[in-house]
């Protein structure tokens, strides 16, 4: 991974020829015209790839399971621990009454009541940490 990041960073440099004939690296950064990836975005991509390696199902598949849960309150097939927590978070998000109960429970436990956001790298960590704190 370090080699990939190094290659990405070095791709942003050109060499500038100085009047004396020497060269030095010059970054091709053009302020707003340049696209610079945010470190948080890179971390989010790494976490998503890590979860894929752990065989955690994706958000779309878990959303379909939540639709099935509206009619039948059981999981028909085995899922990873991460997927079960995400399914629970999506299930809570699907109803305003369940959201209110979640907020009340979080208030009792002294926790933040925010639910999962898929574009935030720390959302998966916070979701698992909150699930652990509720159970303990």
PDB file of C-alpha atoms in Angstrom:
ATOM      1  CA  UNK A   1       0.000   0.000   0.000  1.00  0.00           C
ATOM      2  CA  UNK A   2       2.882   2.363   0.777  1.00  0.00           C
ATOM      3  CA  UNK A   3       4.227   1.817  -2.734  1.00  0.00           C
ATOM      4  CA  UNK A   4       0.881   2.756  -4.270  1.00  0.00           C
ATOM      5  CA  UNK A   5       0.617   5.922  -2.182  1.00  0.00           C
ATOM      6  CA  UNK A   6       4.218   6.828  -3.021  1.00  0.00           C
ATOM      7  CA  UNK A   7       3.504   6.370  -6.724  1.00  0.00           C
ATOM      8  CA  UNK A   8       0.384   8.532  -6.499  1.00  0.00           C
ATOM      9  CA  UNK A   9       2.319  11.294  -4.770  1.00  0.00           C
ATOM     10  CA  UNK A  10       5.249  11.158  -7.184  1.00  0.00           C
ATOM     11  CA  UNK A  11       2.855  11.357 -10.147  1.00  0.00           C
ATOM     12  CA  UNK A  12       2.043  14.904  -9.010  1.00  0.00           C
ATOM     13  CA  UNK A  13       5.616  16.090  -9.546  1.00  0.00           C
ATOM     14  CA  UNK A  14       7.386  17.248 -12.710  1.00  0.00           C
ATOM     15  CA  UNK A  15      10.969  18.312 -13.028  1.00  0.00           C
ATOM     16  CA  UNK A  16      11.745  21.961 -13.611  1.00  0.00           C
ATOM     17  CA  UNK A  17      14.852  22.913 -15.527  1.00  0.00           C
ATOM     18  CA  UNK A  18      16.672  25.694 -13.732  1.00  0.00           C
ATOM     19  CA  UNK A  19      18.718  28.353 -15.557  1.00  0.00           C
ATOM     20  CA  UNK A  20      21.958  26.621 -14.512  1.00  0.00           C
ATOM     21  CA  UNK A  21      20.822  23.405 -16.254  1.00  0.00           C
ATOM     22  CA  UNK A  22      20.007  21.599 -13.005  1.00  0.00           C
ATOM     23  CA  UNK A  23      16.607  20.065 -12.396  1.00  0.00           C
ATOM     24  CA  UNK A  24      14.446  19.940  -9.310  1.00  0.00           C
ATOM     25  CA  UNK A  25      11.048  18.387  -8.639  1.00  0.00           C
ATOM     26  CA  UNK A  26       8.121  20.776  -8.942  1.00  0.00           C
ATOM     27  CA  UNK A  27       4.640  19.872  -7.826  1.00  0.00           C
ATOM     28  CA  UNK A  28       1.921  20.279 -10.458  1.00  0.00           C
ATOM     29  CA  UNK A  29      -0.544  21.816  -8.040  1.00  0.00           C
ATOM     30  CA  UNK A  30      -2.843  24.394  -9.602  1.00  0.00           C
ATOM     31  CA  UNK A  31      -4.853  25.416  -6.508  1.00  0.00           C
ATOM     32  CA  UNK A  32      -8.591  24.885  -7.136  1.00  0.00           C
ATOM     33  CA  UNK A  33      -7.950  23.351 -10.571  1.00  0.00           C
ATOM     34  CA  UNK A  34      -6.040  20.448  -8.968  1.00  0.00           C
ATOM     35  CA  UNK A  35      -7.784  17.453  -7.497  1.00  0.00           C
ATOM     36  CA  UNK A  36      -6.297  16.387  -4.182  1.00  0.00           C
ATOM     37  CA  UNK A  37      -7.821  13.398  -2.452  1.00  0.00           C
ATOM     38  CA  UNK A  38      -8.877  13.922   1.112  1.00  0.00           C
ATOM     39  CA  UNK A  39      -7.166  11.644   3.629  1.00  0.00           C
ATOM     40  CA  UNK A  40     -10.565  10.826   5.154  1.00  0.00           C
ATOM     41  CA  UNK A  41     -11.774   9.660   1.720  1.00  0.00           C
ATOM     42  CA  UNK A  42      -8.715   7.435   1.334  1.00  0.00           C
ATOM     43  CA  UNK A  43      -9.308   5.978   4.810  1.00  0.00           C
ATOM     44  CA  UNK A  44     -12.951   5.335   3.892  1.00  0.00           C
ATOM     45  CA  UNK A  45     -11.852   3.400   0.782  1.00  0.00           C
ATOM     46  CA  UNK A  46      -9.378   1.379   2.856  1.00  0.00           C
ATOM     47  CA  UNK A  47     -12.029   0.516   5.472  1.00  0.00           C
ATOM     48  CA  UNK A  48     -14.505  -0.524   2.743  1.00  0.00           C
ATOM     49  CA  UNK A  49     -11.879  -2.785   1.173  1.00  0.00           C
ATOM     50  CA  UNK A  50     -11.018  -4.239   4.592  1.00  0.00           C
ATOM     51  CA  UNK A  51     -14.697  -4.999   5.265  1.00  0.00           C
ATOM     52  CA  UNK A  52     -15.004  -6.615   1.837  1.00  0.00           C
ATOM     53  CA  UNK A  53     -12.029  -8.813   2.741  1.00  0.00           C
ATOM     54  CA  UNK A  54     -13.813  -9.823   5.948  1.00  0.00           C
ATOM     55  CA  UNK A  55     -16.785 -10.834   3.792  1.00  0.00           C
ATOM     56  CA  UNK A  56     -19.097  -8.274   5.402  1.00  0.00           C
ATOM     57  CA  UNK A  57     -22.042  -7.839   3.052  1.00  0.00           C
ATOM     58  CA  UNK A  58     -22.546  -4.499   1.369  1.00  0.00           C
ATOM     59  CA  UNK A  59     -25.050  -1.816   2.340  1.00  0.00           C
ATOM     60  CA  UNK A  60     -27.376  -2.523  -0.603  1.00  0.00           C
ATOM     61  CA  UNK A  61     -27.721  -6.197   0.341  1.00  0.00           C
ATOM     62  CA  UNK A  62     -28.333  -5.266   3.970  1.00  0.00           C
ATOM     63  CA  UNK A  63     -31.015  -2.768   2.910  1.00  0.00           C
ATOM     64  CA  UNK A  64     -32.874  -5.571   1.128  1.00  0.00           C
ATOM     65  CA  UNK A  65     -32.673  -7.679   4.276  1.00  0.00           C
ATOM     66  CA  UNK A  66     -34.169  -4.802   6.281  1.00  0.00           C
ATOM     67  CA  UNK A  67     -37.132  -4.731   3.891  1.00  0.00           C
ATOM     68  CA  UNK A  68     -37.652  -8.440   4.596  1.00  0.00           C
ATOM     69  CA  UNK A  69     -37.365  -7.789   8.336  1.00  0.00           C
ATOM     70  CA  UNK A  70     -40.351  -5.438   8.149  1.00  0.00           C
ATOM     71  CA  UNK A  71     -42.507  -8.532   7.492  1.00  0.00           C
ATOM     72  CA  UNK A  72     -40.576 -11.289   9.278  1.00  0.00           C
ATOM     73  CA  UNK A  73     -38.474 -10.526  12.367  1.00  0.00           C
ATOM     74  CA  UNK A  74     -35.739 -13.094  11.768  1.00  0.00           C
ATOM     75  CA  UNK A  75     -32.652 -13.429   9.617  1.00  0.00           C
ATOM     76  CA  UNK A  76     -33.044 -16.384   7.260  1.00  0.00           C
ATOM     77  CA  UNK A  77     -29.325 -16.919   6.663  1.00  0.00           C
ATOM     78  CA  UNK A  78     -26.161 -16.409   8.710  1.00  0.00           C
ATOM     79  CA  UNK A  79     -24.466 -13.014   8.480  1.00  0.00           C
ATOM     80  CA  UNK A  80     -21.214 -11.608   9.804  1.00  0.00           C
ATOM     81  CA  UNK A  81     -21.305  -9.688  13.077  1.00  0.00           C
ATOM     82  CA  UNK A  82     -20.671  -6.444  11.203  1.00  0.00           C
ATOM     83  CA  UNK A  83     -23.572  -7.113   8.828  1.00  0.00           C
ATOM     84  CA  UNK A  84     -25.920  -7.931  11.703  1.00  0.00           C
ATOM     85  CA  UNK A  85     -25.063  -4.651  13.430  1.00  0.00           C
ATOM     86  CA  UNK A  86     -25.494  -2.727  10.160  1.00  0.00           C
ATOM     87  CA  UNK A  87     -28.843  -4.471   9.521  1.00  0.00           C
ATOM     88  CA  UNK A  88     -29.926  -3.453  13.009  1.00  0.00           C
ATOM     89  CA  UNK A  89     -28.846   0.161  12.354  1.00  0.00           C
ATOM     90  CA  UNK A  90     -30.758   0.217   9.057  1.00  0.00           C
ATOM     91  CA  UNK A  91     -33.791  -1.357  10.732  1.00  0.00           C
ATOM     92  CA  UNK A  92     -33.765   1.348  13.406  1.00  0.00           C
ATOM     93  CA  UNK A  93     -33.367   4.042  10.729  1.00  0.00           C
ATOM     94  CA  UNK A  94     -36.387   2.785   8.782  1.00  0.00           C
ATOM     95  CA  UNK A  95     -38.937   3.878  11.412  1.00  0.00           C
ATOM     96  CA  UNK A  96     -39.334   7.156  13.281  1.00  0.00           C
ATOM     97  CA  UNK A  97     -40.652   5.276  16.349  1.00  0.00           C
ATOM     98  CA  UNK A  98     -37.542   3.036  16.398  1.00  0.00           C
ATOM     99  CA  UNK A  99     -35.312   6.100  15.917  1.00  0.00           C
ATOM    100  CA  UNK A 100     -36.924   7.730  18.949  1.00  0.00           C
ATOM    101  CA  UNK A 101     -36.432   4.568  21.029  1.00  0.00           C
ATOM    102  CA  UNK A 102     -32.775   4.453  19.892  1.00  0.00           C
ATOM    103  CA  UNK A 103     -32.250   8.098  20.891  1.00  0.00           C
ATOM    104  CA  UNK A 104     -33.837   7.400  24.294  1.00  0.00           C
ATOM    105  CA  UNK A 105     -31.614   4.345  24.840  1.00  0.00           C
ATOM    106  CA  UNK A 106     -28.518   6.314  23.803  1.00  0.00           C
ATOM    107  CA  UNK A 107     -29.465   9.098  26.194  1.00  0.00           C
ATOM    108  CA  UNK A 108     -29.784   6.589  29.055  1.00  0.00           C
ATOM    109  CA  UNK A 109     -26.380   5.078  28.154  1.00  0.00           C
ATOM    110  CA  UNK A 110     -24.804   8.539  27.637  1.00  0.00           C
ATOM    111  CA  UNK A 111     -23.961   7.812  23.986  1.00  0.00           C
ATOM    112  CA  UNK A 112     -24.175   9.699  20.703  1.00  0.00           C
ATOM    113  CA  UNK A 113     -27.369   8.743  18.854  1.00  0.00           C
ATOM    114  CA  UNK A 114     -26.059   9.204  15.293  1.00  0.00           C
ATOM    115  CA  UNK A 115     -26.669   6.276  12.971  1.00  0.00           C
ATOM    116  CA  UNK A 116     -24.407   4.950  10.204  1.00  0.00           C
ATOM    117  CA  UNK A 117     -23.232   7.178   7.338  1.00  0.00           C
ATOM    118  CA  UNK A 118     -21.671   5.201   4.504  1.00  0.00           C
ATOM    119  CA  UNK A 119     -19.481   8.032   3.243  1.00  0.00           C
ATOM    120  CA  UNK A 120     -17.673   8.461   6.575  1.00  0.00           C
ATOM    121  CA  UNK A 121     -14.756   6.139   7.367  1.00  0.00           C
ATOM    122  CA  UNK A 122     -15.313   6.291  11.122  1.00  0.00           C
ATOM    123  CA  UNK A 123     -19.015   5.542  10.852  1.00  0.00           C
ATOM    124  CA  UNK A 124     -18.437   1.775  10.763  1.00  0.00           C
ATOM    125  CA  UNK A 125     -16.202   1.993  13.836  1.00  0.00           C
ATOM    126  CA  UNK A 126     -18.687   4.171  15.707  1.00  0.00           C
ATOM    127  CA  UNK A 127     -21.573   1.858  14.791  1.00  0.00           C
ATOM    128  CA  UNK A 128     -19.748  -1.217  16.120  1.00  0.00           C
ATOM    129  CA  UNK A 129     -18.540   0.637  19.215  1.00  0.00           C
ATOM    130  CA  UNK A 130     -22.061   1.891  19.985  1.00  0.00           C
ATOM    131  CA  UNK A 131     -23.494  -1.610  19.527  1.00  0.00           C
ATOM    132  CA  UNK A 132     -20.900  -2.956  21.962  1.00  0.00           C
ATOM    133  CA  UNK A 133     -21.657  -0.229  24.526  1.00  0.00           C
ATOM    134  CA  UNK A 134     -25.406  -0.875  24.331  1.00  0.00           C
ATOM    135  CA  UNK A 135     -24.879  -4.604  24.911  1.00  0.00           C
ATOM    136  CA  UNK A 136     -22.464  -4.190  27.818  1.00  0.00           C
TER     137      UNK A 136
END
